[in-house]
Short mmCIF file of N, CA, C and O in Angstrom, two decimals:
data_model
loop_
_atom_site.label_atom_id
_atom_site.label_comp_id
_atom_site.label_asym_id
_atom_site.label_seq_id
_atom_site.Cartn_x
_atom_site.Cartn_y
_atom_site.Cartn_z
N UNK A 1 -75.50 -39.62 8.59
CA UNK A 1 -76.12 -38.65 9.49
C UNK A 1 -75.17 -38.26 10.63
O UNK A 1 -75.03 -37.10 11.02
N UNK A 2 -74.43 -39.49 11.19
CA UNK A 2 -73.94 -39.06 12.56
C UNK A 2 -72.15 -37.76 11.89
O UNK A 2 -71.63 -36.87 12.57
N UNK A 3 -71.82 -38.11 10.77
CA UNK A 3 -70.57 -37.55 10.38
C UNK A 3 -71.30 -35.92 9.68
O UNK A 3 -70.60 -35.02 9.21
N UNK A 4 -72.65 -35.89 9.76
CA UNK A 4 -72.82 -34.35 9.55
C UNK A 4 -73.21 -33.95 10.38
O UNK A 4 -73.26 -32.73 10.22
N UNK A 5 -73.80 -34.40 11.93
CA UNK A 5 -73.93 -34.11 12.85
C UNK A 5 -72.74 -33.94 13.75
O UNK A 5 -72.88 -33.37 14.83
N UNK A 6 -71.37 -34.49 13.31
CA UNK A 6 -70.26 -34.44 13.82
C UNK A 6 -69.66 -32.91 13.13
O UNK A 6 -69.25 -31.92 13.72
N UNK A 7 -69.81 -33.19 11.51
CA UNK A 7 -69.46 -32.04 10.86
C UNK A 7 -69.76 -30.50 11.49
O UNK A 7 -68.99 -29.54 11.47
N UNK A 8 -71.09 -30.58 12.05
CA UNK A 8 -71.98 -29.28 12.43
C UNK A 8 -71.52 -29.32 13.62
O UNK A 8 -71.43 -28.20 14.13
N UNK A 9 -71.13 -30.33 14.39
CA UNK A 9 -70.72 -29.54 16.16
C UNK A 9 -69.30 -28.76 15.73
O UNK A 9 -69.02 -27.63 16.12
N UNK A 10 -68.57 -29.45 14.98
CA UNK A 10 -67.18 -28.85 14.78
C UNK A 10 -66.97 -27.65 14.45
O UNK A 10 -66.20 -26.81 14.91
N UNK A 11 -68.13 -27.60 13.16
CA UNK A 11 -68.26 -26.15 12.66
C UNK A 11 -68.67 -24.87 13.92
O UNK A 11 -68.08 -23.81 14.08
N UNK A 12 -69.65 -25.32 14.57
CA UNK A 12 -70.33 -24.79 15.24
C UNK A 12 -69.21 -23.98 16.75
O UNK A 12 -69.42 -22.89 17.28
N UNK A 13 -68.14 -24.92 17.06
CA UNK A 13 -67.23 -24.86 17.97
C UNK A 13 -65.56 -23.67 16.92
O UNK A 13 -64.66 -22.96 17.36
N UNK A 14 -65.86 -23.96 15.96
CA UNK A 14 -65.17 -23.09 15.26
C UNK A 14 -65.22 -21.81 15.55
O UNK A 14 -64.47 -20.95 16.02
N UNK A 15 -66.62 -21.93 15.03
CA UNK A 15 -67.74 -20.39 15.06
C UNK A 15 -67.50 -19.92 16.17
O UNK A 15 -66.91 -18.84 16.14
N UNK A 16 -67.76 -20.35 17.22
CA UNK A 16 -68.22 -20.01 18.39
C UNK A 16 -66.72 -18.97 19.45
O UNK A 16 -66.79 -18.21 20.42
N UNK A 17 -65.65 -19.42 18.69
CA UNK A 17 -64.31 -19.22 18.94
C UNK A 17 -63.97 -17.57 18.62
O UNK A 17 -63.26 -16.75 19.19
N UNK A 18 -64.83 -17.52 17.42
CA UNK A 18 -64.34 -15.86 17.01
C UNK A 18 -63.28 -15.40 17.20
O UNK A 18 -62.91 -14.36 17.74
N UNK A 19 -62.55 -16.59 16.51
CA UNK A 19 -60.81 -16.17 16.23
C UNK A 19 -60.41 -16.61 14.74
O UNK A 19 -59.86 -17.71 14.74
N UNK A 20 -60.49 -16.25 13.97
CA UNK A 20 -60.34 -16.33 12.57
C UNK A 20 -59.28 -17.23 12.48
O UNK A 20 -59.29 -18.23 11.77
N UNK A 21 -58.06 -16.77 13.45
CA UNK A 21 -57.03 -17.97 13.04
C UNK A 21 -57.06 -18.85 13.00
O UNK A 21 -56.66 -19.66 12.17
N UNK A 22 -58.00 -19.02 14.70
CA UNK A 22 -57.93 -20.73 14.68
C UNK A 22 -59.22 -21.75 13.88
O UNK A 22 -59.29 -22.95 13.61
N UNK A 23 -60.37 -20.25 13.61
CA UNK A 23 -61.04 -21.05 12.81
C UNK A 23 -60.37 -21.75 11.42
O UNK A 23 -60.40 -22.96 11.21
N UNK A 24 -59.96 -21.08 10.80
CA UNK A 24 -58.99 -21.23 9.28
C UNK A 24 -58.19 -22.17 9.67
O UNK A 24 -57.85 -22.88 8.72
N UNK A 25 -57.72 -22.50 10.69
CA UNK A 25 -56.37 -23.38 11.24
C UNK A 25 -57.31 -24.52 11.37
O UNK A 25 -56.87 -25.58 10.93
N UNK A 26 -58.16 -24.54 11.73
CA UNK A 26 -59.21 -25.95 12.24
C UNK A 26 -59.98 -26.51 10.70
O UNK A 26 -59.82 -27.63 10.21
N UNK A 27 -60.73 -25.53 10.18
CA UNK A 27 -61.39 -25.86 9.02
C UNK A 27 -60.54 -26.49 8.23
O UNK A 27 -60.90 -27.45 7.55
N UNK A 28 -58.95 -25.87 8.23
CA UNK A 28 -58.13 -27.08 7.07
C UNK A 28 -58.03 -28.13 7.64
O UNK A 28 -58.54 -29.09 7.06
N UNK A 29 -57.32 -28.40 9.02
CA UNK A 29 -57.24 -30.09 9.74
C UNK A 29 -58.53 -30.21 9.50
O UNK A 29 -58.46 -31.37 9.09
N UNK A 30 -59.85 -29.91 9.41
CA UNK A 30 -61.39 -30.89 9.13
C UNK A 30 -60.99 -31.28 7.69
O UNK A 30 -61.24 -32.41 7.27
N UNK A 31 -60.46 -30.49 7.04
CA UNK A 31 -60.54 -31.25 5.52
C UNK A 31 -59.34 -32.24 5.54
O UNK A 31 -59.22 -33.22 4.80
N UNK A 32 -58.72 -31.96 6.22
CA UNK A 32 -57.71 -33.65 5.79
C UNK A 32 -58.51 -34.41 6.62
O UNK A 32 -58.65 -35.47 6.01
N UNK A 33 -59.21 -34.49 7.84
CA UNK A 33 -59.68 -35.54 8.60
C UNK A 33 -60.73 -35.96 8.20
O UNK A 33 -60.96 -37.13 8.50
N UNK A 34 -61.90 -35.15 7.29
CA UNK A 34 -63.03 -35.61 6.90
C UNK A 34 -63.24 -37.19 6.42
O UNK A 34 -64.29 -37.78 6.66
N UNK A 35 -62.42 -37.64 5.88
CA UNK A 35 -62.05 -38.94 5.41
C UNK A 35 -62.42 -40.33 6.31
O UNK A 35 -63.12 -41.32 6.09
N UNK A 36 -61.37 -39.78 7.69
CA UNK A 36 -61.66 -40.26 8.69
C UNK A 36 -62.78 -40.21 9.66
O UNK A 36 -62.73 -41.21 10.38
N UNK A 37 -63.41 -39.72 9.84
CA UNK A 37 -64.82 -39.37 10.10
C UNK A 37 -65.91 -40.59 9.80
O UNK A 37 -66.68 -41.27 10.47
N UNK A 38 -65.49 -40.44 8.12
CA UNK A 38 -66.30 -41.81 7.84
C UNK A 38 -66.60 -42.96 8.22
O UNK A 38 -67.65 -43.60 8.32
N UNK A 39 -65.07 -43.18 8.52
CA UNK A 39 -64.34 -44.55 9.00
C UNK A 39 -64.78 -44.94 10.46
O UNK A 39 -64.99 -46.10 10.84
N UNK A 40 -64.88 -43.77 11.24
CA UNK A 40 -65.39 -43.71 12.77
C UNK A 40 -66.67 -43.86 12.39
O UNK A 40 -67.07 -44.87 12.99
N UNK A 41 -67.50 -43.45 11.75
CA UNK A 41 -68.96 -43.56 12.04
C UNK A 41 -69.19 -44.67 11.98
O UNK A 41 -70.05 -45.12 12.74
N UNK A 42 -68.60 -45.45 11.16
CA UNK A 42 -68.68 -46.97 10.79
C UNK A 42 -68.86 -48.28 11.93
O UNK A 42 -69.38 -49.40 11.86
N UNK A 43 -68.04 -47.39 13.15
CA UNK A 43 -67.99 -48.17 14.03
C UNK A 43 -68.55 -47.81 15.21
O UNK A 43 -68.02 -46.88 15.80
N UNK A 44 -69.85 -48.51 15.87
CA UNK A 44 -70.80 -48.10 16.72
C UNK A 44 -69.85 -47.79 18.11
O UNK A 44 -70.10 -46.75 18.73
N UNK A 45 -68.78 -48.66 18.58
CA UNK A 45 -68.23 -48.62 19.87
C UNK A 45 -67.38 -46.96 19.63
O UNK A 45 -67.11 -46.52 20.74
N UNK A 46 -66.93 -46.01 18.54
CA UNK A 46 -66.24 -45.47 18.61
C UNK A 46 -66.99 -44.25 18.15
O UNK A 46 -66.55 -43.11 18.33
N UNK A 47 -68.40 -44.59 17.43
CA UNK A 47 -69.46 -43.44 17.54
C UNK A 47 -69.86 -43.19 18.61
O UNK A 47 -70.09 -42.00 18.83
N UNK A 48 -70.14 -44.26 19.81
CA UNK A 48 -70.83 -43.98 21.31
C UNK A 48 -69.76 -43.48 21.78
O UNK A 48 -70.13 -42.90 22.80
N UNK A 49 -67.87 -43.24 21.58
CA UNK A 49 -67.17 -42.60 22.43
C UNK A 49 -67.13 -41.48 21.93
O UNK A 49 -66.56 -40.76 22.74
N UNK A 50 -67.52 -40.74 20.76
CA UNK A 50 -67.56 -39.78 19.91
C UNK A 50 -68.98 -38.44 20.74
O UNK A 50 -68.97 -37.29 21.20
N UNK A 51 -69.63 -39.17 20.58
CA UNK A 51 -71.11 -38.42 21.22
C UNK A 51 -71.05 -38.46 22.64
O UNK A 51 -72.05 -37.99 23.18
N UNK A 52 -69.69 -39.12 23.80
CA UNK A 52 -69.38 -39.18 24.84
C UNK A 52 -68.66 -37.67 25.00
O UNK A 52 -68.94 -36.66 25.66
N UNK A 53 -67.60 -38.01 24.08
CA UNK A 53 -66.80 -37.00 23.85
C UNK A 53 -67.49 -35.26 23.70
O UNK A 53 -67.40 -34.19 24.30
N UNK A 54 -68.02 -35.70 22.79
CA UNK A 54 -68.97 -33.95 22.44
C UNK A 54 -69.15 -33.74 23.60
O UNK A 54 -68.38 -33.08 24.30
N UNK A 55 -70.49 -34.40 24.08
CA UNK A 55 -70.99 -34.02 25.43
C UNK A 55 -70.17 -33.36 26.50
O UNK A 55 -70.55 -32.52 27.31
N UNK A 56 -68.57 -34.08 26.29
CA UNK A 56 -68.00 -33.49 27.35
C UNK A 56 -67.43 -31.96 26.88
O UNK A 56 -67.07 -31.21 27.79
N UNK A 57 -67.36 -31.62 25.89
CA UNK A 57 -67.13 -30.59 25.47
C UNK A 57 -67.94 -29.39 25.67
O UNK A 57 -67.61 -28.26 26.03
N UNK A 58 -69.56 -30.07 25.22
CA UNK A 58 -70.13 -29.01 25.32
C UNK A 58 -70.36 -28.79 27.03
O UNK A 58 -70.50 -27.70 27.59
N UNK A 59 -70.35 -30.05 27.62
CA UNK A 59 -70.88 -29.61 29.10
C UNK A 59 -69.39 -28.39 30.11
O UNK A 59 -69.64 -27.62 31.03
N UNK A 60 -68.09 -28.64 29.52
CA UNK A 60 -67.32 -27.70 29.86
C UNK A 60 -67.30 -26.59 29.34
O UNK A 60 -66.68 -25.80 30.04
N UNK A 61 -67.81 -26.04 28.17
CA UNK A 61 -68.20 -24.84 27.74
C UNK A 61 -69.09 -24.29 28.15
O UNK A 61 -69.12 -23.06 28.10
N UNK A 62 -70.23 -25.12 28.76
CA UNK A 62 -71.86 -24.55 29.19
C UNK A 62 -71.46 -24.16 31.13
O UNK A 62 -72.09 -23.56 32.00
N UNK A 63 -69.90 -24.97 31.12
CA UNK A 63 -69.85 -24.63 33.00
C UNK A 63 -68.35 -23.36 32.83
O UNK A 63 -67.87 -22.77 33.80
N UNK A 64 -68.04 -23.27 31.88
CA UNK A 64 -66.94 -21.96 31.71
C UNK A 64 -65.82 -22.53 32.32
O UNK A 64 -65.17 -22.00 33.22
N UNK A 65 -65.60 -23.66 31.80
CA UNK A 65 -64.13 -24.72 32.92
C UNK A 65 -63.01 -25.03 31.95
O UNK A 65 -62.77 -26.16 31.52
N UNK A 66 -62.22 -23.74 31.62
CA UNK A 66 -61.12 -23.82 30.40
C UNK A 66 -60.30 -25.06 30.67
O UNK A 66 -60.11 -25.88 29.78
N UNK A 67 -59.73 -25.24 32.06
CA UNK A 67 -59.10 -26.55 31.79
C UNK A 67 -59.52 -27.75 32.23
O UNK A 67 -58.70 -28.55 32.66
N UNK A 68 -61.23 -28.11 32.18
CA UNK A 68 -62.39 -28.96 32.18
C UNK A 68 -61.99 -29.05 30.46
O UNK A 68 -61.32 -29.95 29.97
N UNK A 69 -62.49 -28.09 29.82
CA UNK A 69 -62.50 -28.04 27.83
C UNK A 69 -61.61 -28.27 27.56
O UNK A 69 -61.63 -29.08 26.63
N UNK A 70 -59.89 -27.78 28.13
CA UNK A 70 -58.78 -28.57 27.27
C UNK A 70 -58.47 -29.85 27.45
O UNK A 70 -57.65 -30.38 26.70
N UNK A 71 -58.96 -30.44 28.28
CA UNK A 71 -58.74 -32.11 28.87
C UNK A 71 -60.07 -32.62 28.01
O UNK A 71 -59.91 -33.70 27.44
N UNK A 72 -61.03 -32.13 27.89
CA UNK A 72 -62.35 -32.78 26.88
C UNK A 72 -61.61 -32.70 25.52
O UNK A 72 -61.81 -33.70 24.84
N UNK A 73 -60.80 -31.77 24.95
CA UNK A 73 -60.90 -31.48 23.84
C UNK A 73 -59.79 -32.30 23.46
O UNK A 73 -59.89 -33.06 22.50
N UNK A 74 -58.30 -32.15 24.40
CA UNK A 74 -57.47 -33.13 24.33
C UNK A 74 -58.01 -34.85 24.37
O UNK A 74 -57.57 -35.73 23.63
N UNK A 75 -58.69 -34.96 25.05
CA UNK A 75 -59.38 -36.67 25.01
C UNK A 75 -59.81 -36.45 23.67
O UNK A 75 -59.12 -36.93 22.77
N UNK A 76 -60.58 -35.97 23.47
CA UNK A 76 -61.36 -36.13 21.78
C UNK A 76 -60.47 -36.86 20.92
O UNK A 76 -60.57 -38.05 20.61
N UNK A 77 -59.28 -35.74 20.43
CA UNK A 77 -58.13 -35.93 19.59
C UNK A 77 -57.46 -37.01 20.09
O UNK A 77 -57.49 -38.05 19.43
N UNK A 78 -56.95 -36.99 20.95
CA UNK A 78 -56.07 -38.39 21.10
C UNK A 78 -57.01 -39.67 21.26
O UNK A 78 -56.53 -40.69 20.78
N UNK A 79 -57.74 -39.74 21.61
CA UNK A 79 -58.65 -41.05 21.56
C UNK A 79 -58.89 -41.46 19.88
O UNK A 79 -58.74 -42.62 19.49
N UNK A 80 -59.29 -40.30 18.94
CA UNK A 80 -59.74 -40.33 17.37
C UNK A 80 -57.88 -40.94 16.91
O UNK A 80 -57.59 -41.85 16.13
N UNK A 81 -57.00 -40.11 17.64
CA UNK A 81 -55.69 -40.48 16.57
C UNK A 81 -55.58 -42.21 17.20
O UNK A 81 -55.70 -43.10 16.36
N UNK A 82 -55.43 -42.47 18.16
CA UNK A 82 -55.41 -43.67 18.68
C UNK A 82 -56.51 -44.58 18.14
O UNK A 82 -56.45 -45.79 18.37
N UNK A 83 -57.12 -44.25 17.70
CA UNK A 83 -58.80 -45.58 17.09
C UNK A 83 -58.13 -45.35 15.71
O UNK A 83 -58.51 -46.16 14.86
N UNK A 84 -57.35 -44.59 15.36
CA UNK A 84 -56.70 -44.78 13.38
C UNK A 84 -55.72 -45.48 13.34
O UNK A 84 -55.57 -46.37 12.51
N UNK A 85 -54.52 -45.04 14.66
CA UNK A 85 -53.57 -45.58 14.84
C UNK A 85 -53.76 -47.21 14.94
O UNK A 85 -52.97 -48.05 14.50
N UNK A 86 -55.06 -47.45 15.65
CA UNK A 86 -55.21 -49.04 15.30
C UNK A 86 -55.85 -49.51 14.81
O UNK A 86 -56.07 -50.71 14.96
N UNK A 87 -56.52 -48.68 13.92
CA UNK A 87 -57.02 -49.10 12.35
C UNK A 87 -55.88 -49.65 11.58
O UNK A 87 -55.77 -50.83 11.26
N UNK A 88 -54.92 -48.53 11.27
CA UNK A 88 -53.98 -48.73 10.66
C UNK A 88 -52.85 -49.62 10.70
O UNK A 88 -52.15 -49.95 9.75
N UNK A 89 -52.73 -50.09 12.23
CA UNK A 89 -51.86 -51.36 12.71
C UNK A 89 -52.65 -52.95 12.12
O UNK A 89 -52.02 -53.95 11.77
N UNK A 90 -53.89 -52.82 12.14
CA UNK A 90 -54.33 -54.12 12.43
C UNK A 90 -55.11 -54.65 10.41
O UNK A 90 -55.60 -55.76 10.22
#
């Protein structure tokens, strides 16, 4: 549930962009990452930073704070590559 509820904000933030490029540019990185997704849901401490994360996304989109959203959006990604990165170490 929580990785199609993850699936649908992503999509939804795609959409919402109404830029074809970067939608097409995003929808392929979701298909190599989908994998990983899994792997996060798996783990409650990194699902509660996940639904931390959204929140902060959507709450900088709902206050119009572009570089509020690129620091939410940048945390997202580097926090997700960093929780694989030490998947993958350990």
């Amino acid at each position: 549930e929580l990785v199609n509820r993850s699936n649908r904000f992503h999509q939804i933030i795609r959409r919402a962009s109404k830029n074809i490029v970067l939608e097409e540019t995003l929808e392929n990185i979701e298909k190599i990452i989908s994998r990983d997704r899994n792997i996060s849901a798996a783990n409650m401490d990194r699902t509660i930073e996940i639904y931390a994360e959204h929140n902060a996304i959507i709450n900088a989109i709902e206050k119009n704070d572009i570089s509020e959203l690129e620091n939410a959006i940048r945390t997202h990604i580097q926090n997700g590559l960093s929780y694989f990165k030490q998947k993958i170490n350990n």
